[in-house]
Amino acid sequence: MAKLALFNGPRIRSTPYPMHRTTGKEEKEAVLRVIERGVLSAFEGTNNEYFLGGPEIKALEQEWAYRFRVNYAVAVNSATSGLFAAVGASGVGPGDEVIVTPFTMSGTVAAILGCNAVPVFADVDPDTFNLDPEAVERSITPRTKAILVVHIFGHPAEMEPMLALARRHDLIVIEDAAQAPGALYHGEPAGTIGHMGVFSLNCNKHIQCGEGGIVVTNNEGLAQRLRLIRNHAEAVIASGMNVESLVNMLGFNLRMTELEAAVARCQLKKLQGLLSRRVELADYLTTQLQSIPGVRVPTVRPGCSHVYYRYAISLDPEVIPLSAADMVRALNAEGLDFYVSYVKPLYLQPIFQHEIVFGSRGCPIKCPWYEGKASYARGICPNAERLEEMLVTTEIVRPPQTFADMDQIQEAFLKLVDNIHEFSPVKPEP
Ligand SMILES: *Cc1c(COP(=O)(O)O)cnc(C)c1O
């Protein structure tokens, strides 16, 4: 077989991947409809009919709730805002702990800190990279108030055991489904299984409106608290809205505009088609890769469907003694687009290492109300830490790519395995 491009051989691919474009004529017409109406947002932060926004927002929420078979959908300006509103609606505050995965986008955990609560990191399952329910159970303390579960890369987390723990310990379960719209867990859509679930409409996600998010719930009280946090709760309550509890009823402006809602409505109609194509490409690639020794294709658990926000490949070091970093250098030299893992475990971020968040005294982690001692030391989540060594991921398993593009990925892996002797041996760990 040919030499690797990394060592001056021919490249497999010479053209960049085309843009991932999900919008078209429908979105253009929808935006024009809003512009012609002239009302770009109808929200008012007061106790009147505009507390719930304008016609596009209301229609989007209704359509989203119908598609995901939930009672309530609340549109916000990002999934990060949605997570913040969901943690807030849970009533979490200073002194409380929220159990979360360290292997997620930073916004998941910022939502916890934003409510003055303390993130407690539990380790991930080495096959799906989702929170391991046993690690969650070991992390529960008398201060635990919620579990924030992420469906990473588009594969549903183990919800059944999470719900069982939540029932036993009286905890709220929030799902971050930003990467998993339409993924199913035993027939139920990811994001609709816990008390609240959050979706993203950011431009990099399966469907998008530039920036946007949706929080779903079946609980009327939580829906109302989410709407209040979205839209100036304290002012709305002052102007006459009755609430059961003032806890966390501080409102912000997390509102989505009519323009984004109009685009999001078109995108929701395209979701199933976009997902099907993604899954078709991923299944094809899996078939192409799974016979290559040492290459581990994504796990799909029985009863689950995967929607492949990222396609993740892990390497068996016994068979392919290459670090993920070397692997990515070699693959990208061939013209592909791979990343080493996804993120470093979030507790290794400076804010956790220095325990400085709000103010200079370390709140909420070193708050006088906090009687626990969450650890952010290297080594607390060994599975998550190992991913940097053995996991490579890519976003290119999606339309407009074709089976021919998937064949190039297979060719690159075959070439790599064939040329493995070209790399200097990996140093044994000290
Ligand atoms: C993208 C993403 C978010 C944040 O979404 P935004 O809409 O960009 O705020 C949160 N969690 C996960 C897992 C994500 O992938």
GROMACS .gro file of C-alpha atoms and ligand atoms in nm:
model
  445
    1MET     CA    1   0.000   0.000   0.000
    2ALA     CA    2   0.104   0.366  -0.053
    3LYS     CA    3   0.317   0.562   0.193
    4LEU     CA    4   0.142   0.786   0.444
    5ALA     CA    5   0.104   1.151   0.344
    6LEU     CA    6   0.256   1.231   0.685
    7PHE     CA    7   0.579   1.071   0.556
    8ASN     CA    8   0.562   1.235   0.214
    9GLY     CA    9   0.337   0.982   0.042
   10PRO     CA   10   0.035   1.078  -0.172
   11ARG     CA   11  -0.271   1.229   0.004
   12ILE     CA   12  -0.599   1.040  -0.008
   13ARG     CA   13  -0.808   1.357  -0.029
   14SER     CA   14  -0.709   1.689  -0.179
   15THR     CA   15  -1.029   1.895  -0.143
   16PRO     CA   16  -1.165   2.042   0.182
   17TYR     CA   17  -1.501   1.914   0.309
   18PRO     CA   18  -1.794   2.130   0.199
   19MET     CA   19  -1.982   2.339   0.453
   20HIS     CA   20  -2.247   2.161   0.659
   21ARG     CA   21  -2.546   2.356   0.536
   22THR     CA   22  -2.892   2.276   0.672
   23THR     CA   23  -3.077   2.589   0.557
   24GLY     CA   24  -3.235   2.676   0.221
   25LYS     CA   25  -3.541   2.824   0.055
   26GLU     CA   26  -3.778   2.739   0.342
   27GLU     CA   27  -3.573   2.927   0.601
   28LYS     CA   28  -3.532   3.225   0.368
   29GLU     CA   29  -3.909   3.250   0.322
   30ALA     CA   30  -3.972   3.209   0.694
   31VAL     CA   31  -3.732   3.490   0.781
   32LEU     CA   32  -3.892   3.717   0.521
   33ARG     CA   33  -4.233   3.643   0.667
   34VAL     CA   34  -4.112   3.769   1.007
   35ILE     CA   35  -3.940   4.075   0.859
   36GLU     CA   36  -4.257   4.166   0.672
   37ARG     CA   37  -4.460   4.133   0.989
   38GLY     CA   38  -4.207   4.368   1.152
   39VAL     CA   39  -4.223   4.207   1.496
   40LEU     CA   40  -3.876   4.058   1.552
   41SER     CA   41  -3.956   3.972   1.913
   42ALA     CA   42  -4.283   4.005   2.102
   43PHE     CA   43  -4.160   3.917   2.452
   44GLU     CA   44  -4.230   4.151   2.741
   45GLY     CA   45  -4.094   4.098   3.092
   46THR     CA   46  -4.425   4.162   3.260
   47ASN     CA   47  -4.740   3.976   3.360
   48ASN     CA   48  -4.936   4.019   3.038
   49GLU     CA   49  -5.009   3.823   2.720
   50TYR     CA   50  -4.657   3.895   2.585
   51PHE     CA   51  -4.486   3.713   2.873
   52LEU     CA   52  -4.483   3.405   2.646
   53GLY     CA   53  -4.355   3.576   2.330
   54GLY     CA   54  -4.491   3.607   1.980
   55PRO     CA   55  -4.649   3.376   1.719
   56GLU     CA   56  -4.328   3.210   1.591
   57ILE     CA   57  -4.208   3.130   1.944
   58LYS     CA   58  -4.545   2.987   2.043
   59ALA     CA   59  -4.570   2.780   1.724
   60LEU     CA   60  -4.214   2.649   1.761
   61GLU     CA   61  -4.280   2.544   2.121
   62GLN     CA   62  -4.599   2.367   2.024
   63GLU     CA   63  -4.437   2.187   1.730
   64TRP     CA   64  -4.132   2.088   1.935
   65ALA     CA   65  -4.349   1.951   2.216
   66TYR     CA   66  -4.550   1.749   1.963
   67ARG     CA   67  -4.242   1.610   1.785
   68PHE     CA   68  -4.076   1.503   2.111
   69ARG     CA   69  -4.400   1.391   2.277
   70VAL     CA   70  -4.373   1.618   2.583
   71ASN     CA   71  -4.620   1.853   2.746
   72TYR     CA   72  -4.407   2.167   2.742
   73ALA     CA   73  -4.125   2.315   2.535
   74VAL     CA   74  -3.963   2.646   2.630
   75ALA     CA   75  -3.752   2.821   2.364
   76VAL     CA   76  -3.437   3.005   2.477
   77ASN     CA   77  -3.142   3.172   2.308
   78SER     CA   78  -2.897   2.879   2.350
   79ALA     CA   79  -2.869   2.538   2.509
   80THR     CA   80  -2.627   2.690   2.760
   81SER     CA   81  -2.907   2.929   2.863
   82GLY     CA   82  -3.147   2.635   2.866
   83LEU     CA   83  -2.924   2.434   3.098
   84PHE     CA   84  -2.885   2.735   3.325
   85ALA     CA   85  -3.264   2.780   3.335
   86ALA     CA   86  -3.316   2.407   3.401
   87VAL     CA   87  -3.067   2.394   3.688
   88GLY     CA   88  -3.227   2.711   3.824
   89ALA     CA   89  -3.579   2.573   3.791
   90SER     CA   90  -3.464   2.269   3.994
   91GLY     CA   91  -3.421   2.499   4.292
   92VAL     CA   92  -3.049   2.424   4.321
   93GLY     CA   93  -2.838   2.683   4.501
   94PRO     CA   94  -2.540   2.751   4.730
   95GLY     CA   95  -2.427   2.443   4.922
   96ASP     CA   96  -2.590   2.200   4.679
   97GLU     CA   97  -2.409   1.950   4.461
   98VAL     CA   98  -2.500   1.847   4.108
   99ILE     CA   99  -2.346   1.528   3.968
  100VAL     CA  100  -2.223   1.566   3.610
  101THR     CA  101  -1.992   1.410   3.354
  102PRO     CA  102  -1.651   1.573   3.299
  103PHE     CA  103  -1.661   1.468   2.931
  104THR     CA  104  -1.890   1.736   2.789
  105MET     CA  105  -1.895   2.082   2.642
  106SER     CA  106  -1.811   2.345   2.905
  107GLY     CA  107  -2.160   2.501   2.899
  108THR     CA  108  -2.308   2.195   3.070
  109VAL     CA  109  -2.106   2.261   3.383
  110ALA     CA  110  -2.118   2.642   3.363
  111ALA     CA  111  -2.495   2.606   3.411
  112ILE     CA  112  -2.434   2.446   3.753
  113LEU     CA  113  -2.179   2.705   3.865
  114GLY     CA  114  -2.409   2.979   3.733
  115CYS     CA  115  -2.666   2.871   3.993
  116ASN     CA  116  -2.402   2.885   4.267
  117ALA     CA  117  -2.399   2.507   4.305
  118VAL     CA  118  -2.100   2.273   4.309
  119PRO     CA  119  -2.036   2.031   4.021
  120VAL     CA  120  -1.935   1.681   4.135
  121PHE     CA  121  -1.773   1.490   3.851
  122ALA     CA  122  -1.847   1.120   3.807
  123ASP     CA  123  -1.660   0.901   3.561
  124VAL     CA  124  -1.780   0.782   3.221
  125ASP     CA  125  -1.846   0.443   3.069
  126PRO     CA  126  -1.542   0.358   2.854
  127ASP     CA  127  -1.758   0.231   2.567
  128THR     CA  128  -2.027   0.500   2.526
  129PHE     CA  129  -1.839   0.786   2.703
  130ASN     CA  130  -2.163   0.865   2.889
  131LEU     CA  131  -2.195   0.893   3.269
  132ASP     CA  132  -2.150   0.557   3.439
  133PRO     CA  133  -2.450   0.500   3.674
  134GLU     CA  134  -2.229   0.321   3.930
  135ALA     CA  135  -1.991   0.617   3.939
  136VAL     CA  136  -2.292   0.844   3.985
  137GLU     CA  137  -2.417   0.632   4.276
  138ARG     CA  138  -2.077   0.649   4.448
  139SER     CA  139  -2.084   1.030   4.411
  140ILE     CA  140  -2.417   1.084   4.587
  141THR     CA  141  -2.395   1.272   4.919
  142PRO     CA  142  -2.657   1.431   5.146
  143ARG     CA  143  -2.593   1.752   4.949
  144THR     CA  144  -2.672   1.608   4.605
  145LYS     CA  145  -2.977   1.776   4.450
  146ALA     CA  146  -2.959   1.684   4.083
  147ILE     CA  147  -2.790   1.472   3.818
  148LEU     CA  148  -2.705   1.641   3.489
  149VAL     CA  149  -2.679   1.367   3.227
  150VAL     CA  150  -2.531   1.433   2.882
  151HIS     CA  151  -2.605   1.216   2.579
  152ILE     CA  152  -2.256   1.255   2.442
  153PHE     CA  153  -2.191   1.230   2.067
  154GLY     CA  154  -2.559   1.141   2.015
  155HIS     CA  155  -2.577   0.809   2.203
  156PRO     CA  156  -2.833   0.804   2.488
  157ALA     CA  157  -2.697   0.774   2.841
  158GLU     CA  158  -2.817   0.494   3.073
  159MET     CA  159  -3.134   0.669   3.186
  160GLU     CA  160  -3.311   0.383   3.364
  161PRO     CA  161  -3.051   0.343   3.642
  162MET     CA  162  -3.023   0.724   3.670
  163LEU     CA  163  -3.397   0.754   3.725
  164ALA     CA  164  -3.385   0.474   3.983
  165LEU     CA  165  -3.113   0.659   4.176
  166ALA     CA  166  -3.309   0.982   4.146
  167ARG     CA  167  -3.623   0.820   4.289
  168ARG     CA  168  -3.429   0.664   4.574
  169HIS     CA  169  -3.247   0.985   4.669
  170ASP     CA  170  -3.511   1.240   4.566
  171LEU     CA  171  -3.302   1.403   4.295
  172ILE     CA  172  -3.389   1.601   3.984
  173VAL     CA  173  -3.259   1.459   3.655
  174ILE     CA  174  -3.171   1.705   3.380
  175GLU     CA  175  -3.069   1.578   3.037
  176ASP     CA  176  -2.834   1.766   2.809
  177ALA     CA  177  -2.953   1.643   2.470
  178ALA     CA  178  -2.766   1.909   2.269
  179GLN     CA  179  -2.589   1.636   2.072
  180ALA     CA  180  -2.875   1.389   2.058
  181PRO     CA  181  -3.197   1.530   1.909
  182GLY     CA  182  -3.404   1.235   1.792
  183ALA     CA  183  -3.188   0.964   1.951
  184LEU     CA  184  -3.404   0.699   2.119
  185TYR     CA  185  -3.364   0.519   2.451
  186HIS     CA  186  -3.599   0.220   2.464
  187GLY     CA  187  -3.842   0.404   2.238
  188GLU     CA  188  -3.831   0.736   2.421
  189PRO     CA  189  -3.654   1.041   2.276
  190ALA     CA  190  -3.335   1.140   2.459
  191GLY     CA  191  -3.407   1.463   2.645
  192THR     CA  192  -3.762   1.366   2.740
  193ILE     CA  193  -3.690   1.098   3.001
  194GLY     CA  194  -3.573   1.298   3.305
  195HIS     CA  195  -3.749   1.594   3.470
  196MET     CA  196  -3.618   1.837   3.210
  197GLY     CA  197  -3.419   1.804   2.888
  198VAL     CA  198  -3.227   2.060   2.687
  199PHE     CA  199  -3.170   2.076   2.309
  200SER     CA  200  -2.939   2.305   2.112
  201LEU     CA  201  -3.008   2.493   1.791
  202ASN     CA  202  -2.652   2.625   1.765
  203CYS     CA  203  -2.506   2.642   1.414
  204ASN     CA  204  -2.288   2.333   1.468
  205LYS     CA  205  -2.566   2.102   1.580
  206HIS     CA  206  -2.785   1.862   1.377
  207ILE     CA  207  -3.041   2.138   1.320
  208GLN     CA  208  -2.986   2.505   1.392
  209CYS     CA  209  -3.112   2.860   1.385
  210GLY     CA  210  -2.771   3.022   1.441
  211GLU     CA  211  -2.804   3.029   1.820
  212GLY     CA  212  -3.092   2.878   2.012
  213GLY     CA  213  -3.206   2.615   2.259
  214ILE     CA  214  -3.521   2.438   2.377
  215VAL     CA  215  -3.598   2.305   2.724
  216VAL     CA  216  -3.865   2.035   2.750
  217THR     CA  217  -4.055   1.899   3.047
  218ASN     CA  218  -4.378   1.723   3.131
  219ASN     CA  219  -4.414   1.913   3.458
  220GLU     CA  220  -4.628   2.227   3.449
  221GLY     CA  221  -4.464   2.384   3.753
  222LEU     CA  222  -4.116   2.339   3.608
  223ALA     CA  223  -4.233   2.479   3.273
  224GLN     CA  224  -4.354   2.793   3.447
  225ARG     CA  225  -4.029   2.834   3.641
  226LEU     CA  226  -3.832   2.792   3.317
  227ARG     CA  227  -4.041   3.063   3.150
  228LEU     CA  228  -3.987   3.296   3.444
  229ILE     CA  229  -3.609   3.247   3.449
  230ARG     CA  230  -3.609   3.304   3.070
  231ASN     CA  231  -3.790   3.631   3.102
  232HIS     CA  232  -3.725   3.863   3.399
  233ALA     CA  233  -3.892   3.655   3.671
  234GLU     CA  234  -3.860   3.913   3.947
  235ALA     CA  235  -4.025   4.186   3.739
  236VAL     CA  236  -4.302   3.956   3.619
  237ILE     CA  237  -4.375   3.843   3.975
  238ALA     CA  238  -4.371   4.207   4.089
  239SER     CA  239  -4.625   4.288   3.817
  240GLY     CA  240  -4.871   4.037   3.956
  241MET     CA  241  -4.788   3.680   3.855
  242ASN     CA  242  -4.849   3.430   4.134
  243VAL     CA  243  -4.570   3.183   4.209
  244GLU     CA  244  -4.547   2.904   4.463
  245SER     CA  245  -4.187   2.972   4.559
  246LEU     CA  246  -3.946   3.261   4.515
  247VAL     CA  247  -3.644   3.028   4.518
  248ASN     CA  248  -3.425   3.107   4.214
  249MET     CA  249  -3.694   3.337   4.076
  250LEU     CA  250  -3.437   3.577   3.947
  251GLY     CA  251  -3.499   3.628   3.578
  252PHE     CA  252  -3.270   3.701   3.288
  253ASN     CA  253  -3.317   3.769   2.923
  254LEU     CA  254  -3.269   3.424   2.771
  255ARG     CA  255  -3.535   3.486   2.506
  256MET     CA  256  -3.521   3.368   2.146
  257THR     CA  257  -3.627   3.609   1.871
  258GLU     CA  258  -3.910   3.552   1.622
  259LEU     CA  259  -3.649   3.526   1.344
  260GLU     CA  260  -3.470   3.236   1.508
  261ALA     CA  261  -3.796   3.067   1.598
  262ALA     CA  262  -3.914   3.091   1.236
  263VAL     CA  263  -3.589   2.928   1.118
  264ALA     CA  264  -3.604   2.666   1.392
  265ARG     CA  265  -3.955   2.564   1.283
  266CYS     CA  266  -3.828   2.491   0.932
  267GLN     CA  267  -3.530   2.304   1.071
  268LEU     CA  268  -3.745   2.086   1.293
  269LYS     CA  269  -3.928   1.967   0.980
  270LYS     CA  270  -3.592   1.864   0.833
  271LEU     CA  271  -3.466   1.685   1.144
  272GLN     CA  272  -3.575   1.334   1.053
  273GLY     CA  273  -3.428   1.352   0.702
  274LEU     CA  274  -3.097   1.490   0.827
  275LEU     CA  275  -3.077   1.226   1.099
  276SER     CA  276  -3.154   0.941   0.861
  277ARG     CA  277  -2.878   1.046   0.625
  278ARG     CA  278  -2.630   1.082   0.911
  279VAL     CA  279  -2.714   0.738   1.045
  280GLU     CA  280  -2.689   0.587   0.697
  281LEU     CA  281  -2.339   0.728   0.651
  282ALA     CA  282  -2.233   0.621   1.002
  283ASP     CA  283  -2.364   0.267   0.960
  284TYR     CA  284  -2.183   0.239   0.629
  285LEU     CA  285  -1.857   0.365   0.781
  286THR     CA  286  -1.895   0.124   1.073
  287THR     CA  287  -1.923  -0.164   0.826
  288GLN     CA  288  -1.611  -0.040   0.648
  289LEU     CA  289  -1.406   0.001   0.966
  290GLN     CA  290  -1.510  -0.283   1.190
  291SER     CA  291  -1.300  -0.547   1.018
  292ILE     CA  292  -0.978  -0.350   1.069
  293PRO     CA  293  -0.797  -0.499   1.369
  294GLY     CA  294  -0.744  -0.258   1.659
  295VAL     CA  295  -1.010  -0.010   1.540
  296ARG     CA  296  -1.311   0.008   1.772
  297VAL     CA  297  -1.622   0.151   1.607
  298PRO     CA  298  -1.895   0.331   1.808
  299THR     CA  299  -2.094   0.119   2.052
  300VAL     CA  300  -2.472   0.122   2.010
  301ARG     CA  301  -2.642  -0.030   2.315
  302PRO     CA  302  -2.946  -0.257   2.277
  303GLY     CA  303  -3.264  -0.049   2.275
  304CYS     CA  304  -3.073   0.267   2.182
  305SER     CA  305  -3.029   0.461   1.861
  306HIS     CA  306  -2.726   0.680   1.795
  307VAL     CA  307  -2.751   1.007   1.599
  308TYR     CA  308  -2.373   1.060   1.556
  309TYR     CA  309  -2.312   1.424   1.639
  310ARG     CA  310  -1.956   1.300   1.636
  311TYR     CA  311  -1.832   0.967   1.510
  312ALA     CA  312  -1.581   0.840   1.767
  313ILE     CA  313  -1.321   0.571   1.707
  314SER     CA  314  -1.107   0.426   1.983
  315LEU     CA  315  -0.785   0.242   1.930
  316ASP     CA  316  -0.673  -0.080   2.091
  317PRO     CA  317  -0.316   0.003   2.198
  318GLU     CA  318  -0.221  -0.366   2.189
  319VAL     CA  319  -0.287  -0.376   1.814
  320ILE     CA  320  -0.229  -0.015   1.709
  321PRO     CA  321   0.044   0.124   1.934
  322LEU     CA  322  -0.017   0.485   1.832
  323SER     CA  323  -0.129   0.779   2.044
  324ALA     CA  324  -0.450   0.953   1.940
  325ALA     CA  325  -0.239   1.262   1.867
  326ASP     CA  326  -0.019   1.072   1.617
  327MET     CA  327  -0.325   0.911   1.467
  328VAL     CA  328  -0.491   1.249   1.409
  329ARG     CA  329  -0.173   1.395   1.257
  330ALA     CA  330  -0.156   1.105   1.014
  331LEU     CA  331  -0.528   1.111   0.924
  332ASN     CA  332  -0.536   1.488   0.873
  333ALA     CA  333  -0.222   1.476   0.659
  334GLU     CA  334  -0.428   1.250   0.431
  335GLY     CA  335  -0.680   1.535   0.397
  336LEU     CA  336  -0.933   1.408   0.651
  337ASP     CA  337  -1.072   1.606   0.947
  338PHE     CA  338  -1.022   1.429   1.282
  339TYR     CA  339  -0.974   1.551   1.638
  340VAL     CA  340  -0.793   1.405   1.937
  341SER     CA  341  -1.077   1.296   2.168
  342TYR     CA  342  -1.327   1.580   2.229
  343VAL     CA  343  -1.250   1.779   2.545
  344LYS     CA  344  -1.014   1.741   2.837
  345PRO     CA  345  -1.207   1.636   3.151
  346LEU     CA  346  -1.361   1.964   3.264
  347TYR     CA  347  -1.229   1.949   3.622
  348LEU     CA  348  -0.883   2.012   3.476
  349GLN     CA  349  -0.995   2.362   3.368
  350PRO     CA  350  -0.827   2.648   3.560
  351ILE     CA  351  -1.153   2.751   3.734
  352PHE     CA  352  -1.165   2.411   3.908
  353GLN     CA  353  -0.793   2.376   3.962
  354HIS     CA  354  -0.788   2.719   4.132
  355GLU     CA  355  -1.144   2.705   4.267
  356ILE     CA  356  -1.216   3.061   4.159
  357VAL     CA  357  -1.557   3.130   4.008
  358PHE     CA  358  -1.762   3.422   4.147
  359GLY     CA  359  -1.552   3.685   4.321
  360SER     CA  360  -1.201   3.616   4.444
  361ARG     CA  361  -1.297   3.402   4.743
  362GLY     CA  362  -1.382   3.087   4.554
  363CYS     CA  363  -1.764   3.084   4.563
  364PRO     CA  364  -1.952   2.862   4.507
  365ILE     CA  365  -1.689   2.590   4.562
  366LYS     CA  366  -1.542   2.749   4.873
  367CYS     CA  367  -1.868   2.900   4.992
  368PRO     CA  368  -1.944   2.896   5.371
  369TRP     CA  369  -2.273   2.718   5.291
  370TYR     CA  370  -2.089   2.436   5.119
  371GLU     CA  371  -2.008   2.162   5.367
  372GLY     CA  372  -1.882   1.902   5.121
  373LYS     CA  373  -1.546   1.871   4.957
  374ALA     CA  374  -1.573   1.795   4.589
  375SER     CA  375  -1.240   1.690   4.443
  376TYR     CA  376  -1.106   1.821   4.114
  377ALA     CA  377  -0.775   1.636   4.134
  378ARG     CA  378  -0.628   1.464   3.833
  379GLY     CA  379  -0.719   1.096   3.858
  380ILE     CA  380  -1.079   1.130   3.988
  381CYS     CA  381  -1.225   1.009   3.654
  382PRO     CA  382  -0.964   0.777   3.504
  383ASN     CA  383  -1.183   0.659   3.215
  384ALA     CA  384  -1.246   1.016   3.103
  385GLU     CA  385  -0.876   1.101   3.137
  386ARG     CA  386  -0.770   0.806   2.923
  387LEU     CA  387  -0.981   0.919   2.627
  388GLU     CA  388  -0.718   1.173   2.527
  389GLU     CA  389  -0.478   0.887   2.461
  390MET     CA  390  -0.702   0.651   2.268
  391LEU     CA  391  -0.999   0.832   2.117
  392VAL     CA  392  -1.025   1.011   1.782
  393THR     CA  393  -1.345   1.180   1.666
  394THR     CA  394  -1.478   1.346   1.354
  395GLU     CA  395  -1.776   1.558   1.249
  396ILE     CA  396  -1.758   1.467   0.880
  397VAL     CA  397  -1.992   1.170   0.907
  398ARG     CA  398  -2.288   1.384   0.802
  399PRO     CA  399  -2.447   1.525   0.488
  400PRO     CA  400  -2.347   1.646   0.231
  401GLN     CA  401  -2.078   1.377   0.254
  402THR     CA  402  -2.135   1.057   0.058
  403PHE     CA  403  -2.039   0.690   0.084
  404ALA     CA  404  -1.731   0.774  -0.127
  405ASP     CA  405  -1.617   1.009   0.151
  406MET     CA  406  -1.666   0.727   0.401
  407ASP     CA  407  -1.456   0.499   0.178
  408GLN     CA  408  -1.171   0.751   0.206
  409ILE     CA  409  -1.184   0.721   0.584
  410GLN     CA  410  -1.157   0.343   0.557
  411GLU     CA  411  -0.869   0.378   0.311
  412ALA     CA  412  -0.687   0.611   0.553
  413PHE     CA  413  -0.720   0.366   0.842
  414LEU     CA  414  -0.603   0.075   0.627
  415LYS     CA  415  -0.305   0.279   0.510
  416LEU     CA  416  -0.222   0.371   0.867
  417VAL     CA  417  -0.234   0.016   0.994
  418ASP     CA  418  -0.022  -0.094   0.699
  419ASN     CA  419   0.241   0.172   0.772
  420ILE     CA  420   0.243   0.143   1.151
  421HIS     CA  421   0.615   0.046   1.149
  422GLU     CA  422   0.696   0.396   1.014
  423PHE     CA  423   0.620   0.547   1.354
  424SER     CA  424   0.876   0.535   1.632
  425PRO     CA  425   0.753   0.300   1.904
  426VAL     CA  426   0.536   0.458   2.175
  427LYS     CA  427   0.736   0.498   2.495
  428PRO     CA  428   0.614   0.271   2.774
  429GLU     CA  429   0.459   0.464   3.064
  430PRO     CA  430   0.708   0.535   3.344
  431LIG     C1  431  -2.337   2.248   2.201
  431LIG     C2  432  -2.355   2.194   2.336
  431LIG     C3  433  -2.403   2.272   2.441
  431LIG     C4  434  -2.428   2.420   2.428
  431LIG     O1  435  -2.514   2.453   2.327
  431LIG     P1  436  -2.533   2.606   2.286
  431LIG     O2  437  -2.665   2.609   2.217
  431LIG     O3  438  -2.419   2.638   2.193
  431LIG     O4  439  -2.529   2.689   2.407
  431LIG     C5  440  -2.424   2.213   2.563
  431LIG     N1  441  -2.398   2.084   2.583
  431LIG     C6  442  -2.348   2.006   2.486
  431LIG     C7  443  -2.323   1.862   2.515
  431LIG     C8  444  -2.324   2.058   2.359
  431LIG     O5  445  -2.274   1.981   2.263
   0.00000   0.00000   0.00000
